[in-house]
């Protein structure tokens, strides 16, 4: 059977890496985009015409970049962040109901529904708690992905900070660290759930090919603090890690609600991910950052 995946958000940081990864592994890839083009359909076409008949797996990696420092945390921007995730998940979930040839639907979500705790380490068995804007977004996002009758096809990947070149967190911290001016955010003791881009793409392929359903934590097995990650990244670049960014500066740039993504985090283990048979290529921070800096 041919392997044809439809990717929502296929032109973004995660989606573009995933498109290349799947194409390299023998998949045909079609991207849902705002703009028409080759190997693309628009969201409008999806709603009118449904999922193309040759597509047998769907991945949703759609979402406005929350940590875009050029965008102020206004009610309008918050609505964009919310709608881009929740509405796309609902649209795809409902489109899959009318596409029986689709055997697998992977929806990327977040880990902010796990409240930070000094003592608890979370697994996929934990439901998540609504305690702030980001956690309520994560819960609504997951509910939207399961809104159709395709729950048995749907796998939710709760994704930590994605570590990879040319985008995401690494792109934003690369220059200060390269100049020897990098350091942790705030006190740096906060936990930073993370995953290497290669492993996120590999996990998605694994879930598609095994038609897995349910929740999977898209985080690496090694639990690390923001300070620990910063030190490993600086070390990989042969630079010092001296200059912490004070908490009030982070909050001034991003606003209090968004800053929670940088200044707090929960200890999370990928228990079901590992039990499903997925093997991480970059299970620890040292190997992950070495790959990112090209060592």
Short mmCIF file of C-alpha atoms in Angstrom, two decimals:
data_model
loop_
_atom_site.label_atom_id
_atom_site.label_comp_id
_atom_site.label_asym_id
_atom_site.label_seq_id
_atom_site.Cartn_x
_atom_site.Cartn_y
_atom_site.Cartn_z
CA UNK A 1 0.00 0.00 0.00
CA UNK A 2 1.27 3.45 -0.86
CA UNK A 3 2.16 5.76 2.02
CA UNK A 4 0.58 9.20 1.62
CA UNK A 5 0.50 11.65 4.54
CA UNK A 6 -1.41 14.92 4.76
CA UNK A 7 0.31 17.45 7.06
CA UNK A 8 -1.42 20.46 8.61
CA UNK A 9 1.19 23.13 9.34
CA UNK A 10 3.57 21.48 6.90
CA UNK A 11 5.43 24.71 6.13
CA UNK A 12 6.26 25.51 9.78
CA UNK A 13 9.37 24.54 11.78
CA UNK A 14 8.16 21.05 12.74
CA UNK A 15 6.03 20.45 9.65
CA UNK A 16 8.80 21.22 7.14
CA UNK A 17 11.25 18.88 8.93
CA UNK A 18 8.55 16.20 9.12
CA UNK A 19 7.77 16.56 5.38
CA UNK A 20 11.43 15.99 4.50
CA UNK A 21 11.75 13.10 6.97
CA UNK A 22 8.70 11.26 5.60
CA UNK A 23 9.64 11.90 1.94
CA UNK A 24 13.08 10.44 2.67
CA UNK A 25 11.34 7.34 4.04
CA UNK A 26 9.24 6.70 0.95
CA UNK A 27 6.12 8.70 1.75
CA UNK A 28 4.17 10.96 -0.58
CA UNK A 29 3.47 14.17 1.35
CA UNK A 30 0.73 16.76 0.80
CA UNK A 31 0.73 19.91 2.90
CA UNK A 32 -2.31 21.93 4.02
CA UNK A 33 -1.44 25.58 3.58
CA UNK A 34 -3.09 28.97 3.40
CA UNK A 35 -1.60 29.35 -0.10
CA UNK A 36 -2.23 26.94 -3.01
CA UNK A 37 0.70 25.30 -4.79
CA UNK A 38 2.18 21.97 -5.90
CA UNK A 39 1.66 19.13 -3.39
CA UNK A 40 -0.53 21.47 -1.34
CA UNK A 41 -4.19 21.92 -0.59
CA UNK A 42 -5.69 24.91 1.21
CA UNK A 43 -7.75 24.71 4.41
CA UNK A 44 -10.69 26.01 2.34
CA UNK A 45 -10.28 23.15 -0.16
CA UNK A 46 -10.06 20.66 2.70
CA UNK A 47 -13.36 21.88 4.16
CA UNK A 48 -15.11 21.88 0.74
CA UNK A 49 -13.66 18.74 -0.86
CA UNK A 50 -12.47 16.68 2.10
CA UNK A 51 -9.25 14.70 2.49
CA UNK A 52 -7.81 13.48 -0.86
CA UNK A 53 -8.73 9.82 -1.47
CA UNK A 54 -5.07 8.69 -1.73
CA UNK A 55 -4.20 9.97 1.76
CA UNK A 56 -4.00 7.25 4.44
CA UNK A 57 -2.44 9.17 7.37
CA UNK A 58 -2.86 12.71 8.70
CA UNK A 59 -0.58 14.75 10.99
CA UNK A 60 -1.49 18.09 12.52
CA UNK A 61 1.50 20.28 13.39
CA UNK A 62 -0.38 23.57 13.00
CA UNK A 63 0.06 26.42 15.46
CA UNK A 64 0.96 30.09 15.57
CA UNK A 65 4.40 30.48 17.24
CA UNK A 66 3.56 31.36 20.86
CA UNK A 67 7.07 32.58 21.70
CA UNK A 68 7.41 35.08 18.85
CA UNK A 69 9.10 38.01 20.62
CA UNK A 70 8.03 40.38 17.82
CA UNK A 71 4.35 39.84 18.73
CA UNK A 72 2.88 41.45 21.82
CA UNK A 73 0.66 39.24 24.00
CA UNK A 74 -2.56 41.04 23.05
CA UNK A 75 -6.07 39.52 23.19
CA UNK A 76 -5.99 39.33 19.37
CA UNK A 77 -2.69 37.42 19.31
CA UNK A 78 -3.91 35.09 22.09
CA UNK A 79 -6.98 34.34 19.94
CA UNK A 80 -4.72 33.54 16.95
CA UNK A 81 -2.62 31.19 19.11
CA UNK A 82 -5.79 29.46 20.34
CA UNK A 83 -7.66 29.26 17.03
CA UNK A 84 -4.68 28.06 15.00
CA UNK A 85 -4.39 25.00 17.26
CA UNK A 86 -7.94 24.22 18.32
CA UNK A 87 -9.75 25.00 15.05
CA UNK A 88 -7.26 23.10 12.86
CA UNK A 89 -7.48 20.05 15.13
CA UNK A 90 -11.28 20.10 15.02
CA UNK A 91 -11.35 20.61 11.22
CA UNK A 92 -9.03 17.65 10.61
CA UNK A 93 -10.75 15.40 13.15
CA UNK A 94 -14.10 15.99 11.47
CA UNK A 95 -12.67 15.60 7.94
CA UNK A 96 -11.26 12.19 8.94
CA UNK A 97 -14.79 10.98 9.79
CA UNK A 98 -15.61 11.22 6.07
CA UNK A 99 -12.31 9.57 5.02
CA UNK A 100 -12.40 5.86 5.96
CA UNK A 101 -9.13 5.25 4.06
CA UNK A 102 -7.27 7.30 6.74
CA UNK A 103 -5.91 4.80 9.26
CA UNK A 104 -3.86 7.14 11.48
CA UNK A 105 -4.26 10.70 12.79
CA UNK A 106 -1.37 12.17 14.82
CA UNK A 107 -2.09 15.51 16.52
CA UNK A 108 0.79 17.40 18.15
CA UNK A 109 -0.19 19.14 21.40
CA UNK A 110 1.70 20.62 24.37
CA UNK A 111 2.91 19.57 27.81
CA UNK A 112 1.68 22.64 29.75
CA UNK A 113 -1.27 20.65 31.18
CA UNK A 114 1.20 18.99 33.60
CA UNK A 115 1.54 21.42 36.55
CA UNK A 116 5.14 21.91 37.76
CA UNK A 117 5.80 19.87 40.92
CA UNK A 118 8.87 19.42 43.10
CA UNK A 119 8.02 15.78 43.75
CA UNK A 120 5.83 14.36 40.97
CA UNK A 121 7.05 12.91 37.66
CA UNK A 122 4.23 12.71 35.11
CA UNK A 123 3.51 10.00 32.56
CA UNK A 124 0.76 9.61 29.93
CA UNK A 125 -1.41 8.08 32.68
CA UNK A 126 -1.83 11.59 34.15
CA UNK A 127 -4.81 13.51 32.81
CA UNK A 128 -3.52 17.07 33.01
CA UNK A 129 -4.93 20.03 34.95
CA UNK A 130 -6.46 23.34 33.89
CA UNK A 131 -4.50 25.90 35.95
CA UNK A 132 -3.57 28.75 33.53
CA UNK A 133 -3.95 29.96 29.91
CA UNK A 134 -1.43 27.46 28.45
CA UNK A 135 -2.88 24.44 30.27
CA UNK A 136 -6.45 25.33 29.25
CA UNK A 137 -5.22 25.68 25.64
CA UNK A 138 -3.61 22.21 25.80
CA UNK A 139 -6.80 20.63 27.14
CA UNK A 140 -9.02 22.33 24.51
CA UNK A 141 -6.51 21.34 21.80
CA UNK A 142 -6.67 17.66 22.76
CA UNK A 143 -10.45 17.74 23.06
CA UNK A 144 -10.70 19.22 19.54
CA UNK A 145 -8.44 16.48 18.11
CA UNK A 146 -10.77 13.86 19.59
CA UNK A 147 -13.96 15.70 18.59
CA UNK A 148 -14.84 13.39 15.67
CA UNK A 149 -15.67 9.69 15.65
CA UNK A 150 -12.04 8.90 14.88
CA UNK A 151 -10.77 8.51 18.47
CA UNK A 152 -9.52 4.99 17.73
CA UNK A 153 -7.30 6.45 14.95
CA UNK A 154 -6.10 9.47 16.95
CA UNK A 155 -2.77 9.69 18.76
CA UNK A 156 -2.00 12.81 20.75
CA UNK A 157 1.71 13.66 21.05
CA UNK A 158 2.35 15.98 24.02
CA UNK A 159 5.48 17.70 22.79
CA UNK A 160 8.20 19.41 24.81
CA UNK A 161 10.51 22.15 23.45
CA UNK A 162 11.70 20.89 20.05
CA UNK A 163 15.47 21.00 19.67
CA UNK A 164 16.63 21.36 16.08
CA UNK A 165 18.45 23.68 13.73
CA UNK A 166 16.86 26.59 11.84
CA UNK A 167 13.94 27.24 14.15
CA UNK A 168 12.24 27.01 17.51
CA UNK A 169 14.13 27.61 20.72
CA UNK A 170 17.61 26.93 19.30
CA UNK A 171 17.20 29.61 16.62
CA UNK A 172 16.29 32.22 19.25
CA UNK A 173 19.19 31.40 21.61
CA UNK A 174 21.88 30.58 19.01
CA UNK A 175 23.40 34.07 18.64
CA UNK A 176 23.75 35.02 22.33
CA UNK A 177 25.25 31.57 23.11
CA UNK A 178 27.58 31.74 20.09
CA UNK A 179 28.79 35.13 21.34
CA UNK A 180 29.45 33.67 24.81
CA UNK A 181 26.55 35.68 26.27
CA UNK A 182 24.09 32.83 26.80
CA UNK A 183 22.66 31.47 30.01
CA UNK A 184 19.56 30.09 31.69
CA UNK A 185 16.15 31.78 31.89
CA UNK A 186 15.41 33.13 35.36
CA UNK A 187 16.89 31.02 38.18
CA UNK A 188 17.35 28.13 35.74
CA UNK A 189 16.17 25.49 38.22
CA UNK A 190 12.89 25.01 36.34
CA UNK A 191 12.53 21.73 34.43
CA UNK A 192 12.66 21.95 30.64
CA UNK A 193 10.80 19.13 28.86
CA UNK A 194 12.43 18.73 25.42
CA UNK A 195 12.78 16.44 22.38
CA UNK A 196 15.19 16.41 19.43
CA UNK A 197 13.54 17.13 16.06
CA UNK A 198 14.81 13.81 14.64
CA UNK A 199 13.05 11.92 17.45
CA UNK A 200 9.81 13.86 17.11
CA UNK A 201 9.70 13.05 13.37
CA UNK A 202 10.73 9.44 14.05
CA UNK A 203 8.04 9.06 16.72
CA UNK A 204 5.34 10.43 14.39
CA UNK A 205 6.40 7.95 11.67
CA UNK A 206 6.38 5.14 14.27
CA UNK A 207 2.83 6.04 15.39
CA UNK A 208 1.58 6.25 11.77
CA UNK A 209 3.06 2.87 10.83
CA UNK A 210 1.80 1.10 13.94
CA UNK A 211 -1.63 2.79 13.87
CA UNK A 212 -1.24 3.63 17.56
CA UNK A 213 -3.91 5.64 19.39
CA UNK A 214 -4.07 7.44 22.74
CA UNK A 215 -1.63 9.84 24.42
CA UNK A 216 2.16 9.74 23.96
CA UNK A 217 4.63 12.08 25.65
CA UNK A 218 6.89 13.56 22.97
CA UNK A 219 9.73 14.26 25.40
CA UNK A 220 13.21 12.75 25.69
CA UNK A 221 13.84 10.31 28.57
CA UNK A 222 16.46 12.58 30.22
CA UNK A 223 14.86 15.12 32.57
CA UNK A 224 16.93 18.32 32.66
CA UNK A 225 16.66 21.82 34.13
CA UNK A 226 16.82 24.97 32.01
CA UNK A 227 20.26 25.62 33.53
CA UNK A 228 21.42 22.07 32.72
CA UNK A 229 20.29 22.43 29.10
CA UNK A 230 21.91 25.87 28.79
CA UNK A 231 25.22 24.56 30.17
CA UNK A 232 25.20 21.59 27.76
CA UNK A 233 24.43 23.84 24.77
CA UNK A 234 27.14 26.35 25.72
CA UNK A 235 29.61 23.50 26.22
CA UNK A 236 28.82 22.05 22.76
CA UNK A 237 29.62 25.49 21.30
CA UNK A 238 32.79 25.73 23.45
CA UNK A 239 31.40 28.83 25.14
CA UNK A 240 30.83 29.81 28.80
CA UNK A 241 27.34 29.82 30.34
CA UNK A 242 27.45 32.87 32.59
CA UNK A 243 24.66 35.31 31.80
CA UNK A 244 21.25 34.32 33.19
CA UNK A 245 18.29 36.25 31.80
CA UNK A 246 16.47 37.68 34.86
CA UNK A 247 12.86 36.60 35.34
CA UNK A 248 11.55 40.19 35.11
CA UNK A 249 13.23 40.61 31.70
CA UNK A 250 11.62 37.40 30.37
CA UNK A 251 8.23 38.62 31.65
CA UNK A 252 8.78 42.09 30.15
CA UNK A 253 9.46 40.57 26.71
CA UNK A 254 6.80 37.85 26.65
CA UNK A 255 4.20 38.82 29.27
CA UNK A 256 3.36 36.73 32.33
CA UNK A 257 1.24 34.01 30.68
CA UNK A 258 3.71 33.24 27.90
CA UNK A 259 6.69 33.44 30.26
CA UNK A 260 5.34 30.37 32.07
CA UNK A 261 6.58 28.31 29.08
CA UNK A 262 10.14 29.46 29.81
CA UNK A 263 10.15 29.93 33.58
CA UNK A 264 8.37 26.76 34.72
CA UNK A 265 8.13 23.14 33.65
CA UNK A 266 7.17 19.68 34.85
CA UNK A 267 9.14 16.44 35.14
CA UNK A 268 7.74 14.20 32.41
CA UNK A 269 8.62 10.67 31.32
CA UNK A 270 7.73 9.14 27.89
CA UNK A 271 6.42 5.91 29.47
CA UNK A 272 3.88 4.91 26.75
CA UNK A 273 6.19 6.19 23.99
CA UNK A 274 8.94 3.79 25.12
CA UNK A 275 6.43 0.97 25.75
CA UNK A 276 5.18 1.34 22.14
CA UNK A 277 8.65 0.27 20.96
CA UNK A 278 9.96 3.68 19.87
CA UNK A 279 13.74 3.99 20.46
CA UNK A 280 15.15 7.48 20.92
CA UNK A 281 18.18 8.38 18.81
CA UNK A 282 18.92 11.36 21.11
CA UNK A 283 17.75 10.31 24.60
CA UNK A 284 20.06 12.74 26.45
CA UNK A 285 20.84 16.44 26.16
CA UNK A 286 24.56 16.00 25.46
CA UNK A 287 24.00 13.96 22.30
CA UNK A 288 21.11 16.18 21.18
CA UNK A 289 22.99 19.49 21.37
CA UNK A 290 26.11 17.89 19.83
CA UNK A 291 24.03 17.03 16.76
CA UNK A 292 22.48 20.51 16.62
CA UNK A 293 25.85 22.29 16.63
CA UNK A 294 27.21 19.83 14.06
CA UNK A 295 29.63 17.84 16.23
#
